[in-house]
Tab-separated table of C-alpha atoms in Angstrom:
chain	number	residue	atom	x	y	z
E	7	MET	CA	164.054	-174.313	-59.365
E	8	ASN	CA	162.458	-176.082	-56.643
E	9	PHE	CA	164.723	-176.035	-53.484
E	10	SER	CA	164.334	-178.223	-50.562
E	11	SER	CA	166.008	-175.904	-48.527
E	12	ARG	CA	165.327	-172.174	-48.055
E	13	LEU	CA	169.457	-171.765	-46.657
E	14	LEU	CA	169.925	-173.145	-49.886
E	15	GLU	CA	168.502	-171.358	-51.949
E	16	ASN	CA	169.325	-168.824	-50.543
E	17	ALA	CA	173.219	-169.368	-51.531
E	18	VAL	CA	172.331	-170.206	-54.772
E	19	ASN	CA	170.507	-166.868	-55.156
E	20	GLU	CA	173.635	-165.011	-53.906
E	21	PHE	CA	176.299	-166.701	-55.990
E	22	SER	CA	173.772	-166.419	-59.074
E	23	ARG	CA	173.961	-162.776	-58.325
E	24	LEU	CA	177.710	-162.845	-59.865
E	25	PRO	CA	178.274	-162.066	-63.333
E	26	GLY	CA	178.221	-164.901	-65.560
E	27	VAL	CA	176.943	-167.423	-63.164
E	28	GLY	CA	173.520	-168.718	-63.666
E	29	GLN	CA	171.538	-171.002	-61.340
E	30	LYS	CA	172.519	-174.341	-62.340
E	31	THR	CA	176.119	-173.035	-62.144
E	32	ALA	CA	175.428	-171.706	-58.505
E	33	LEU	CA	174.019	-174.732	-57.829
E	34	ARG	CA	176.923	-176.643	-58.402
E	35	LEU	CA	178.734	-174.444	-56.849
E	36	VAL	CA	177.073	-174.515	-53.585
E	37	LEU	CA	176.457	-178.238	-53.732
E	38	HIS	CA	180.367	-178.430	-54.161
E	39	LEU	CA	180.995	-176.429	-50.993
E	40	LEU	CA	178.420	-177.769	-49.154
E	41	ASN	CA	180.886	-181.300	-49.688
E	42	GLN	CA	183.496	-179.316	-48.164
E	43	PRO	CA	185.224	-179.153	-44.338
E	44	VAL	CA	183.470	-176.306	-42.916
E	45	ALA	CA	186.839	-175.182	-41.800
E	46	ASP	CA	187.194	-174.385	-45.446
E	47	VAL	CA	183.380	-172.739	-46.333
E	48	ASP	CA	184.354	-170.543	-43.173
E	49	ARG	CA	187.404	-169.287	-44.497
E	50	PHE	CA	185.666	-168.312	-48.100
E	51	SER	CA	183.309	-166.774	-46.459
E	52	GLU	CA	185.563	-164.851	-44.020
E	53	ALA	CA	188.176	-163.878	-47.069
E	54	LEU	CA	184.849	-162.066	-48.555
E	55	LYS	CA	184.167	-159.925	-45.985
E	56	LYS	CA	187.581	-159.107	-44.779
E	57	MET	CA	188.213	-158.131	-48.222
E	58	LYS	CA	184.940	-156.014	-48.746
E	59	HIS	CA	185.745	-154.165	-45.165
E	60	GLU	CA	189.427	-153.953	-44.942
E	61	ILE	CA	191.035	-153.212	-48.682
E	62	ARG	CA	191.236	-149.681	-49.353
E	63	PHE	CA	193.094	-147.522	-52.513
E	64	CYS	CA	196.018	-146.513	-52.732
E	65	ASP	CA	196.496	-142.466	-51.184
E	66	THR	CA	198.445	-141.764	-54.201
E	67	CYS	CA	197.526	-143.874	-57.133
E	68	ARG	CA	193.725	-145.585	-56.445
E	69	ASN	CA	195.076	-148.558	-57.035
E	70	ILE	CA	193.629	-151.899	-54.350
E	71	SER	CA	195.934	-151.965	-51.645
E	72	ASP	CA	196.241	-153.317	-47.747
E	73	THR	CA	198.119	-149.952	-46.918
E	74	ALA	CA	197.683	-146.247	-47.261
E	75	ILE	CA	200.278	-146.367	-50.088
E	76	CYS	CA	200.587	-149.285	-51.874
E	77	ASP	CA	203.714	-151.438	-52.814
E	78	ILE	CA	204.394	-149.827	-55.787
E	79	CYS	CA	204.196	-146.249	-54.918
E	80	SER	CA	206.417	-146.732	-51.851
E	81	ASN	CA	209.343	-148.633	-53.410
E	82	PRO	CA	212.402	-146.549	-53.662
E	83	LYS	CA	213.242	-148.278	-56.917
E	84	ARG	CA	210.468	-147.373	-59.082
E	85	ASP	CA	210.885	-143.730	-61.346
E	86	LYS	CA	207.957	-141.504	-59.721
E	87	ASN	CA	208.504	-139.472	-62.596
E	88	LEU	CA	206.633	-141.764	-64.790
E	89	VAL	CA	203.293	-142.648	-64.478
E	90	CYS	CA	200.940	-144.836	-66.390
E	91	VAL	CA	197.519	-144.334	-66.359
E	92	VAL	CA	195.254	-147.628	-66.373
E	93	GLU	CA	192.074	-148.387	-66.475
E	94	ASP	CA	191.792	-150.920	-63.075
E	95	THR	CA	193.918	-153.029	-61.026
E	96	ARG	CA	193.620	-155.968	-63.904
E	97	ASP	CA	195.374	-153.846	-65.991
E	98	VAL	CA	198.252	-153.103	-63.319
E	99	MET	CA	199.080	-157.076	-62.933
E	100	ALA	CA	198.953	-157.503	-66.813
E	101	ILE	CA	201.560	-154.629	-67.170
E	102	GLU	CA	203.998	-155.644	-63.672
E	103	ASN	CA	203.553	-159.343	-65.723
E	104	THR	CA	205.910	-157.832	-68.578
E	105	ASN	CA	208.372	-156.798	-66.747
E	106	GLN	CA	208.894	-154.278	-69.173
E	107	TYR	CA	207.453	-150.815	-67.206
E	108	ASN	CA	209.403	-149.292	-63.940
E	109	GLY	CA	207.523	-146.139	-63.587
E	110	VAL	CA	204.427	-145.876	-60.861
E	111	TYR	CA	201.041	-145.869	-61.836
E	112	HIS	CA	197.608	-144.109	-61.272
E	113	VAL	CA	194.379	-146.390	-61.290
E	114	LEU	CA	191.115	-144.401	-62.882
E	115	GLY	CA	188.629	-147.649	-61.646
E	116	GLY	CA	186.692	-146.914	-65.358
E	117	LEU	CA	187.125	-145.736	-68.693
E	118	ILE	CA	184.420	-142.427	-69.767
E	119	SER	CA	181.211	-144.121	-70.782
E	120	PRO	CA	178.183	-141.910	-71.207
E	121	MET	CA	176.475	-145.284	-72.326
E	122	ASP	CA	176.858	-147.058	-69.008
E	123	GLY	CA	176.111	-143.516	-67.156
E	124	ILE	CA	180.190	-143.516	-66.381
E	125	GLY	CA	181.407	-139.026	-66.133
E	126	PRO	CA	185.066	-138.149	-66.028
E	127	SER	CA	183.381	-137.081	-62.214
E	128	GLU	CA	182.973	-140.684	-61.136
E	129	LEU	CA	186.684	-141.481	-62.323
E	130	ASN	CA	190.128	-140.775	-60.693
E	131	ILE	CA	190.954	-137.973	-63.211
E	132	GLU	CA	191.055	-134.970	-60.272
E	133	SER	CA	193.569	-136.700	-58.438
E	134	LEU	CA	196.002	-137.806	-61.817
E	135	VAL	CA	195.329	-133.729	-62.588
E	136	GLN	CA	196.541	-132.829	-59.174
E	137	ARG	CA	199.242	-135.663	-59.415
E	138	VAL	CA	200.787	-133.413	-62.384
E	139	LYS	CA	199.835	-130.096	-60.745
E	140	SER	CA	202.244	-130.633	-58.033
E	141	GLY	CA	205.284	-130.806	-60.776
E	142	GLN	CA	207.217	-133.880	-60.017
E	143	LEU	CA	205.912	-135.768	-62.972
E	144	GLN	CA	208.053	-135.998	-66.102
E	145	GLU	CA	205.654	-138.474	-68.447
E	146	VAL	CA	202.234	-139.636	-68.386
E	147	ILE	CA	201.459	-142.992	-70.122
E	148	LEU	CA	198.205	-143.282	-70.826
E	149	ALA	CA	197.701	-147.104	-71.345
E	150	LEU	CA	193.824	-147.720	-72.055
E	151	SER	CA	191.911	-150.146	-74.289
E	152	ALA	CA	191.971	-149.351	-77.956
E	153	THR	CA	188.043	-149.068	-77.709
E	154	MET	CA	185.201	-146.290	-78.086
E	155	GLU	CA	185.574	-145.455	-74.287
E	156	GLY	CA	189.340	-145.884	-73.963
E	157	ASP	CA	189.843	-143.185	-76.479
E	158	THR	CA	187.528	-140.152	-75.100
E	159	THR	CA	188.997	-140.900	-71.862
E	160	ILE	CA	192.540	-140.804	-73.396
E	161	PHE	CA	191.205	-137.450	-75.069
E	162	TYR	CA	189.485	-135.929	-71.881
E	163	ILE	CA	192.533	-137.125	-70.010
E	164	TYR	CA	194.945	-135.031	-73.308
E	165	LYS	CA	192.571	-131.785	-72.784
E	166	LYS	CA	193.066	-131.516	-69.030
E	167	LEU	CA	196.853	-132.335	-68.627
E	168	LYS	CA	197.526	-130.213	-71.937
E	169	GLU	CA	198.337	-126.979	-69.904
E	170	PHE	CA	201.163	-128.639	-67.851
E	171	PRO	CA	204.774	-129.114	-68.875
E	172	VAL	CA	204.569	-132.846	-69.021
E	173	LYS	CA	205.099	-135.544	-71.899
E	174	VAL	CA	201.598	-137.101	-72.289
E	175	THR	CA	201.708	-140.993	-74.726
E	176	THR	CA	199.790	-143.308	-75.361
E	177	ILE	CA	200.909	-146.892	-75.579
E	178	ALA	CA	201.812	-148.032	-79.033
E	179	ARG	CA	198.750	-149.870	-81.537
E	180	GLY	CA	200.125	-152.086	-83.858
E	181	ILE	CA	200.342	-155.589	-84.879
E	182	ALA	CA	200.177	-157.876	-82.288
E	183	PHE	CA	203.483	-160.473	-81.795
E	184	GLY	CA	202.068	-163.033	-84.032
E	185	GLY	CA	200.075	-161.123	-86.507
E	186	GLU	CA	200.056	-162.133	-89.825
E	187	ILE	CA	198.936	-159.179	-91.973
E	188	GLU	CA	196.655	-160.841	-94.018
E	189	TYR	CA	194.488	-160.962	-91.081
E	190	VAL	CA	195.017	-157.706	-89.341
E	191	ASP	CA	192.192	-155.403	-89.919
E	192	GLU	CA	192.362	-152.790	-91.869
E	193	ILE	CA	192.331	-149.658	-89.177
E	194	THR	CA	194.817	-151.687	-86.823
E	195	LEU	CA	197.065	-152.050	-90.223
E	196	GLY	CA	196.594	-148.239	-91.514
E	197	ARG	CA	197.043	-146.888	-88.215
E	198	SER	CA	200.796	-149.354	-87.720
E	199	ILE	CA	201.932	-147.667	-91.170
E	200	ALA	CA	200.904	-144.397	-89.810
E	201	THR	CA	202.815	-144.926	-86.549
E	202	ARG	CA	205.720	-146.948	-88.117
E	203	VAL	CA	209.006	-147.253	-85.990
E	204	PRO	CA	212.514	-146.427	-87.349
E	205	TYR	CA	214.329	-149.820	-86.905
E	206	GLU	CA	216.608	-148.349	-84.682
E	207	ASN	CA	213.501	-147.826	-81.917
E	208	SER	CA	211.777	-150.483	-83.069
E	209	PHE	CA	213.275	-153.507	-80.155
E	210	LEU	CA	213.819	-155.763	-83.392
E	211	LYS	CA	216.823	-155.945	-82.772
B	27	MET	CA	199.665	-163.042	-60.756
B	28	ASN	CA	201.104	-159.667	-59.169
B	29	PHE	CA	198.367	-159.413	-56.521
B	30	SER	CA	198.635	-155.364	-55.112
B	31	SER	CA	196.808	-156.960	-51.955
B	32	ARG	CA	197.081	-159.795	-49.870
B	33	LEU	CA	193.293	-159.566	-49.255
B	34	LEU	CA	192.549	-159.271	-52.771
B	35	GLU	CA	194.833	-162.252	-53.146
B	36	ASN	CA	193.176	-164.262	-50.611
B	37	ALA	CA	189.745	-163.859	-51.531
B	38	VAL	CA	190.589	-164.709	-55.458
B	39	ASN	CA	192.389	-168.038	-54.168
B	40	GLU	CA	189.362	-168.823	-52.302
B	41	PHE	CA	186.751	-168.250	-55.210
B	42	SER	CA	189.518	-170.188	-57.951
B	43	ARG	CA	189.360	-173.374	-55.670
B	44	LEU	CA	185.912	-174.267	-56.634
B	45	PRO	CA	185.175	-176.083	-59.756
B	46	GLY	CA	185.407	-174.963	-63.188
B	47	VAL	CA	186.346	-171.327	-61.583
B	48	GLY	CA	189.838	-170.286	-62.900
B	49	GLN	CA	192.367	-167.248	-61.332
B	50	LYS	CA	191.271	-164.731	-63.787
B	51	THR	CA	187.481	-165.654	-63.771
B	52	ALA	CA	187.887	-165.683	-59.598
B	53	LEU	CA	189.468	-162.309	-59.976
B	54	ARG	CA	187.187	-160.863	-62.366
B	55	LEU	CA	184.265	-162.251	-59.636
B	56	VAL	CA	185.995	-160.896	-56.837
B	57	LEU	CA	186.407	-156.913	-58.519
B	58	HIS	CA	182.633	-157.213	-59.275
B	59	LEU	CA	182.164	-157.957	-55.765
B	60	LEU	CA	184.195	-155.240	-54.610
B	61	ASN	CA	182.385	-152.776	-56.722
B	62	GLN	CA	179.155	-153.575	-55.125
B	63	PRO	CA	177.498	-152.352	-51.740
B	64	VAL	CA	179.032	-153.723	-48.169
B	65	ALA	CA	175.543	-154.971	-47.791
B	66	ASP	CA	175.383	-157.339	-50.691
B	67	VAL	CA	178.915	-158.543	-49.933
B	68	ASP	CA	178.316	-159.318	-45.984
B	69	ARG	CA	174.710	-160.897	-47.443
B	70	PHE	CA	176.239	-162.958	-49.538
B	71	SER	CA	179.357	-164.383	-47.009
B	72	GLU	CA	176.632	-164.941	-44.417
B	73	ALA	CA	174.364	-166.705	-47.208
B	74	LEU	CA	177.034	-169.083	-47.294
B	75	LYS	CA	178.191	-169.548	-43.768
B	76	LYS	CA	174.728	-170.295	-42.467
B	77	MET	CA	174.057	-172.633	-45.425
B	78	LYS	CA	176.813	-174.637	-44.402
B	79	HIS	CA	176.448	-174.693	-40.989
B	80	GLU	CA	172.739	-175.215	-40.522
B	81	ILE	CA	171.486	-177.556	-43.843
B	82	ARG	CA	170.896	-180.796	-42.581
B	83	PHE	CA	169.866	-183.834	-44.084
B	84	CYS	CA	166.016	-185.520	-44.012
B	85	ASP	CA	166.259	-188.170	-41.145
B	86	THR	CA	163.722	-190.735	-43.510
B	87	CYS	CA	165.423	-189.598	-47.325
B	88	ARG	CA	168.368	-187.635	-46.675
B	89	ASN	CA	167.882	-184.794	-48.682
B	90	ILE	CA	168.880	-181.440	-48.191
B	91	SER	CA	166.453	-180.073	-45.790
B	92	ASP	CA	166.231	-177.199	-43.138
B	93	THR	CA	164.425	-179.599	-41.066
B	94	ALA	CA	164.335	-182.889	-39.747
B	95	ILE	CA	161.985	-184.174	-41.980
B	96	CYS	CA	162.096	-182.823	-45.406
B	97	ASP	CA	158.910	-181.157	-46.959
B	98	ILE	CA	158.031	-183.848	-49.842
B	99	CYS	CA	158.923	-187.078	-46.890
B	100	SER	CA	156.213	-184.895	-44.433
B	101	ASN	CA	154.033	-184.366	-47.418
B	102	PRO	CA	150.487	-186.498	-46.969
B	103	LYS	CA	149.478	-186.284	-50.073
B	104	ARG	CA	152.461	-187.941	-51.300
B	105	ASP	CA	152.930	-191.708	-51.948
B	106	LYS	CA	154.662	-193.166	-48.923
B	107	ASN	CA	154.605	-196.767	-50.591
B	108	LEU	CA	156.764	-195.251	-53.604
B	109	VAL	CA	160.464	-194.480	-53.001
B	110	CYS	CA	162.691	-192.998	-55.875
B	111	VAL	CA	166.642	-193.412	-55.340
B	112	VAL	CA	168.356	-190.503	-56.746
B	113	GLU	CA	172.354	-189.632	-56.320
B	114	ASP	CA	171.670	-186.042	-55.046
B	115	THR	CA	169.834	-183.211	-55.015
B	116	ARG	CA	169.831	-181.417	-57.852
B	117	ASP	CA	168.217	-185.228	-59.360
B	118	VAL	CA	165.264	-184.657	-57.141
B	119	MET	CA	165.044	-181.420	-58.046
B	120	ALA	CA	165.096	-182.290	-61.806
B	121	ILE	CA	162.092	-185.025	-60.974
B	122	GLU	CA	159.794	-182.743	-59.205
B	123	ASN	CA	159.960	-180.563	-62.455
B	124	THR	CA	158.549	-183.135	-64.204
B	125	ASN	CA	155.197	-183.150	-62.142
B	126	GLN	CA	155.189	-186.553	-62.878
B	127	TYR	CA	156.064	-188.432	-59.497
B	128	ASN	CA	153.759	-188.526	-56.542
B	129	GLY	CA	155.617	-190.784	-54.100
B	130	VAL	CA	158.844	-190.070	-52.230
B	131	TYR	CA	162.581	-190.128	-52.487
B	132	HIS	CA	165.916	-191.369	-51.262
B	133	VAL	CA	169.027	-189.764	-51.835
B	134	LEU	CA	172.081	-191.688	-51.887
B	135	GLY	CA	174.552	-189.000	-51.894
B	136	GLY	CA	176.500	-189.816	-54.716
B	137	LEU	CA	177.365	-193.312	-56.865
B	138	ILE	CA	179.686	-195.940	-56.211
B	139	SER	CA	182.614	-195.205	-58.161
B	140	PRO	CA	185.646	-197.297	-57.210
B	141	MET	CA	188.205	-194.836	-59.192
B	142	ASP	CA	187.080	-192.231	-56.844
B	143	GLY	CA	187.135	-194.330	-53.805
B	144	ILE	CA	183.507	-194.240	-52.804
B	145	GLY	CA	182.102	-197.441	-52.055
B	146	PRO	CA	178.625	-198.443	-51.131
B	147	SER	CA	179.532	-197.799	-47.225
B	148	GLU	CA	180.341	-193.789	-48.088
B	149	LEU	CA	176.775	-193.884	-49.871
B	150	ASN	CA	173.313	-193.894	-47.691
B	151	ILE	CA	173.001	-197.590	-48.636
B	152	GLU	CA	172.538	-199.114	-45.653
B	153	SER	CA	169.012	-196.433	-44.358
B	154	LEU	CA	167.725	-197.537	-47.745
B	155	VAL	CA	167.703	-200.871	-46.919
B	156	GLN	CA	166.224	-200.462	-42.931
B	157	ARG	CA	163.403	-198.184	-45.189
B	158	VAL	CA	162.761	-201.218	-47.231
B	159	LYS	CA	163.010	-203.762	-43.952
B	160	SER	CA	160.207	-201.625	-42.185
B	161	GLY	CA	157.946	-202.965	-44.426
B	162	GLN	CA	155.852	-199.918	-45.667
B	163	LEU	CA	157.557	-200.145	-49.336
B	164	GLN	CA	155.829	-201.566	-52.310
B	165	GLU	CA	158.462	-200.239	-54.977
B	166	VAL	CA	161.521	-198.686	-55.513
B	167	ILE	CA	162.566	-197.131	-58.633
B	168	LEU	CA	166.670	-196.921	-59.089
B	169	ALA	CA	166.457	-193.309	-61.078
B	170	LEU	CA	170.345	-193.644	-61.687
B	171	SER	CA	172.466	-192.116	-64.816
B	172	ALA	CA	173.005	-194.395	-67.303
B	173	THR	CA	176.794	-194.674	-66.344
B	174	MET	CA	179.061	-197.244	-65.589
B	175	GLU	CA	178.811	-195.800	-61.696
B	176	GLY	CA	174.840	-195.656	-61.786
B	177	ASP	CA	174.980	-199.295	-63.064
B	178	THR	CA	177.424	-200.165	-60.922
B	179	THR	CA	174.873	-198.865	-58.253
B	180	ILE	CA	172.148	-200.075	-59.545
B	181	PHE	CA	173.043	-203.683	-59.447
B	182	TYR	CA	174.556	-203.053	-55.919
B	183	ILE	CA	171.173	-202.267	-54.828
B	184	TYR	CA	169.126	-204.580	-56.436
B	185	LYS	CA	171.321	-207.446	-55.123
B	186	LYS	CA	171.140	-206.162	-51.670
B	187	LEU	CA	166.856	-205.536	-52.028
B	188	LYS	CA	166.337	-208.648	-53.821
B	189	GLU	CA	165.386	-211.296	-50.491
B	190	PHE	CA	163.149	-208.273	-49.416
B	191	PRO	CA	159.241	-208.707	-51.126
B	192	VAL	CA	159.498	-205.015	-52.468
B	193	LYS	CA	159.073	-204.368	-56.510
B	194	VAL	CA	162.392	-203.053	-57.867
B	195	THR	CA	162.045	-200.943	-60.887
B	196	THR	CA	165.077	-198.471	-62.864
B	197	ILE	CA	163.616	-195.709	-65.178
B	198	ALA	CA	163.334	-196.571	-68.896
B	199	ARG	CA	166.673	-195.594	-70.937
B	200	GLY	CA	165.441	-195.154	-74.698
B	201	ILE	CA	165.392	-192.258	-77.539
B	202	ALA	CA	165.174	-188.775	-76.018
B	203	PHE	CA	161.626	-186.841	-77.298
B	204	GLY	CA	162.684	-184.981	-80.070
B	205	GLY	CA	165.551	-187.844	-80.683
B	206	GLU	CA	165.850	-188.909	-84.451
B	207	ILE	CA	166.486	-192.701	-85.314
B	208	GLU	CA	169.962	-192.116	-87.162
B	209	TYR	CA	171.071	-189.723	-84.958
B	210	VAL	CA	171.054	-192.058	-81.794
B	211	ASP	CA	174.269	-193.959	-80.728
B	212	GLU	CA	173.683	-197.919	-81.201
B	213	ILE	CA	173.808	-199.164	-77.974
B	214	THR	CA	170.935	-196.722	-76.329
B	215	LEU	CA	168.718	-197.850	-79.989
B	216	GLY	CA	169.462	-201.501	-79.195
B	217	ARG	CA	168.494	-201.002	-75.699
B	218	SER	CA	165.259	-199.106	-76.613
B	219	ILE	CA	164.400	-202.158	-78.966
B	220	ALA	CA	164.800	-204.825	-76.704
B	221	THR	CA	162.853	-203.043	-73.825
B	222	ARG	CA	160.157	-201.903	-76.383
B	223	VAL	CA	156.650	-200.983	-74.645
B	224	PRO	CA	153.292	-201.762	-76.065
B	225	TYR	CA	151.264	-199.277	-77.437
B	226	GLU	CA	148.775	-199.226	-75.026
B	227	ASN	CA	151.202	-198.708	-72.274
B	228	SER	CA	153.790	-196.057	-73.947
B	229	PHE	CA	152.024	-192.713	-72.924
B	230	LEU	CA	152.093	-191.927	-76.609
B	231	LYS	CA	148.360	-191.671	-76.954
């Protein structure tokens, strides 16, 4: 692109480094900001900087937090015996939105993915083992994506925790709410039959 | 959304103010930045702030510029008798990319749009009239979008410039390169017949 200004070009280049943002979109966003009041752009710029410099990760669960111990871990009403292992903070949000879970979390910060060069040591797995070792936990729920990376990570963590007296569970896989049998893929359908649930325990009542 | 951190929430809110960016996309972008080196995020934040504080508009053509007179207006090789009127800096870029134009520009900063509360006084029309009044210009090319707002703006500027000894032209409208007649809309096709061009002047040779 032929930019008439280096300042404009720099801002566009920074935006276009973001995932899914091309040069044209970046230019549109930058020109939008150029039309906004100075105070708004300063606030945007400041919010980013502050976020990056001041955000920390909860000492216990490694979730994004403003404080040393996050709100969930420090909430006396949450069940500290039950820990749900998730990939990242988006999954914590998703599970919190269900209003079905009252335990605490452990955020791995990713999944094992040899293709992307992410091994177990890059993830917060050792700190999970330490939490289990401390003996307080009764159950570890592995709520990881149903992908190859998720399954690999589940298997790795399961092996690591096998020696401890803790129950290790994974979230149920099966047909989704509203799913019609004829359109469900065969792996999901097969597994949903293999892991069928007694009607009394199915929450369909 | 249930954010685990106010800093995260602020950054996501700022991003989601951008046009076409919803909360989920904003969160994805912010988490991406959170994974980048501090120096990169600082550079991003700084580029935005600098852009907003230091960018200026060319005193002559009102295009975005780093200097009082932009590179195009100060280029001695450009034809100063020919001025192309455009909506914004993106249009200057688009025309520069054609490598077909050697005159200078005048950037309106928008189009007349009563629906959006944009009248002629919000645009750089008076400064265009002043440029024409100064008597140097031979031709004003109106290169505005073929929309109702574009047409309204063309009509308004044409009326304003009628009294001056300057040629006022608009860019050609017709079927696009690669356009197949059977798929062209009737207004475009009708107009392309009405404004047909002698073969010798058609640049098809």
